[in-house]
Coordinates of C-alpha atoms in Angstrom, one line a residue:
X1336 CA -179.7 128.5 98.8
X1337 CA -180.3 127.0 95.4
X1338 CA -178.6 124.0 93.8
X1339 CA -177.1 126.1 91.1
X1340 CA -175.3 128.3 93.6
X1341 CA -174.0 125.2 95.5
X1342 CA -172.6 123.6 92.3
X1343 CA -170.3 126.5 91.5
X1344 CA -167.9 126.5 88.5
X1345 CA -165.2 127.6 91.0
X1346 CA -165.4 124.2 92.7
X1347 CA -161.9 122.6 92.6
X1348 CA -163.1 119.3 91.0
X1349 CA -165.5 120.9 88.5
X1350 CA -162.9 120.6 85.7
X1351 CA -162.3 117.0 86.4
X1352 CA -166.1 116.3 86.3
X1353 CA -166.5 118.2 83.1
X1354 CA -163.7 116.3 81.4
X1355 CA -165.2 113.0 82.7
X1356 CA -168.6 113.9 81.2
X1357 CA -167.0 115.0 77.9
X1358 CA -165.0 111.8 77.6
X1359 CA -168.0 109.6 78.3
X1360 CA -170.1 111.4 75.7
X1361 CA -167.2 111.3 73.2
X1362 CA -166.7 107.5 73.8
X1363 CA -170.4 106.8 73.3
X1364 CA -170.6 108.9 70.1
X1365 CA -167.5 107.3 68.7
X1366 CA -168.8 103.8 69.5
X1367 CA -172.2 104.4 67.9
X1368 CA -170.8 106.2 64.9
X1369 CA -168.3 103.4 64.2
X1370 CA -171.0 100.8 64.5
X1371 CA -173.3 102.7 62.2
X1372 CA -170.6 103.3 59.6
X1373 CA -169.5 99.7 59.8
X1374 CA -173.0 98.3 59.2
X1375 CA -173.8 100.8 56.6
X1376 CA -170.8 100.5 54.3
X1377 CA -169.5 97.0 55.0
X1378 CA -169.5 94.7 52.0
X1379 CA -171.5 91.6 52.9
X1380 CA -170.8 89.8 49.6
X1381 CA -168.9 86.6 50.4
X1382 CA -167.6 85.1 47.2
X1383 CA -165.6 81.9 47.0
X1384 CA -162.7 83.9 45.4
X1385 CA -162.5 86.1 48.4
X1386 CA -162.0 83.1 50.7
X1387 CA -159.2 81.7 48.5
X1388 CA -155.5 82.2 49.7
X1389 CA -153.7 85.2 48.2
X1390 CA -151.2 84.2 45.6
X1391 CA -149.8 81.2 47.4
X1392 CA -150.4 78.8 50.2
X1393 CA -152.7 75.9 50.9
X1394 CA -156.3 76.0 50.2
X1395 CA -158.2 76.6 53.5
X1396 CA -159.8 73.5 54.9
X1397 CA -162.3 73.4 57.7
X1398 CA -160.9 71.6 60.7
X1399 CA -162.4 71.0 64.1
X1400 CA -161.7 73.7 66.6
X1401 CA -160.7 71.5 69.5
X1402 CA -158.0 72.7 71.9
X1403 CA -156.9 70.3 74.6
X1404 CA -157.7 71.4 78.1
X1405 CA -154.0 70.9 79.0
X1406 CA -153.2 74.3 77.5
X1407 CA -155.7 76.0 79.8
X1408 CA -154.5 74.0 82.9
X1409 CA -150.9 74.8 82.2
X1410 CA -151.6 78.5 81.7
X1411 CA -153.7 78.6 84.9
X1412 CA -150.9 77.0 86.9
X1413 CA -148.3 79.3 85.4
X1414 CA -150.3 82.4 86.2
X1415 CA -151.1 81.1 89.7
X1416 CA -147.5 80.3 90.6
X1417 CA -146.2 83.4 88.9
X1418 CA -148.5 85.7 90.9
X1419 CA -147.6 83.9 94.1
X1420 CA -143.9 84.5 93.4
X1421 CA -144.6 88.2 92.9
X1422 CA -146.1 88.3 96.4
X1423 CA -142.7 87.2 97.8
X1424 CA -140.8 90.2 96.6
X1425 CA -142.1 92.7 99.2
X1426 CA -141.3 90.2 101.9
X1427 CA -137.8 89.6 100.6
X1428 CA -137.2 93.4 100.5
X1429 CA -138.6 94.2 103.9
X1430 CA -137.5 91.0 105.6
X1431 CA -136.0 92.7 108.7
X1432 CA -139.0 95.1 109.2
X1433 CA -141.5 92.3 109.4
X1434 CA -139.7 90.3 112.0
X1435 CA -140.6 86.9 113.3
X1436 CA -144.3 87.3 112.4
X1437 CA -143.5 88.0 108.8
X1438 CA -141.1 85.0 108.7
X1439 CA -143.8 82.7 110.0
X1440 CA -146.4 84.1 107.7
X1441 CA -144.1 83.6 104.7
X1442 CA -143.3 80.0 105.8
X1443 CA -147.1 79.4 105.9
X1444 CA -147.4 81.0 102.5
X1445 CA -144.6 78.9 101.0
X1446 CA -146.1 75.8 102.6
X1447 CA -149.5 76.5 101.0
X1448 CA -147.7 77.1 97.7
X1449 CA -145.8 73.8 98.1
X1450 CA -149.1 72.0 99.0
X1451 CA -150.7 73.3 95.8
X1452 CA -147.8 72.3 93.7
X1453 CA -147.7 68.8 95.1
X1454 CA -151.5 68.5 94.6
X1455 CA -151.2 69.6 90.9
X1456 CA -148.3 67.2 90.4
X1457 CA -150.1 64.2 91.9
X1458 CA -153.3 65.0 89.9
X1459 CA -151.2 64.9 86.7
X1460 CA -151.7 68.5 85.8
X1461 CA -148.0 68.9 85.0
X1462 CA -147.9 65.8 82.8
X1463 CA -148.1 66.5 79.1
X1464 CA -150.0 63.8 77.3
X1465 CA -150.0 63.5 73.5
X1466 CA -153.3 64.1 71.7
X1467 CA -154.4 61.2 69.6

């Protein structure tokens, strides 16, 4: 039996495979075409007038791009505690189904969450210091 007869067009997933291949080829073609058109027709002339503010506003000044690490720490803590709270919803909905094991497991989870919160608090991660 040959490979061509085994890979029949009547296979139930042949359409899905064909659409996947077509989508992949279309994505690559669009990406390369947009890159080519962008590089070919982009205006690379940077004049001082182009960098000036339009009609009104302050003249752009170059400033140091320093962002305090407090923003990142606060965002990381927010995402961490937010995701941990999301894990509590299924437990709250199916509380009776999980029984004692689920209750003990959630107490351990809340204890770990509380430990992380106290650790972050003691390290000063929740304190907002002014930048000077």
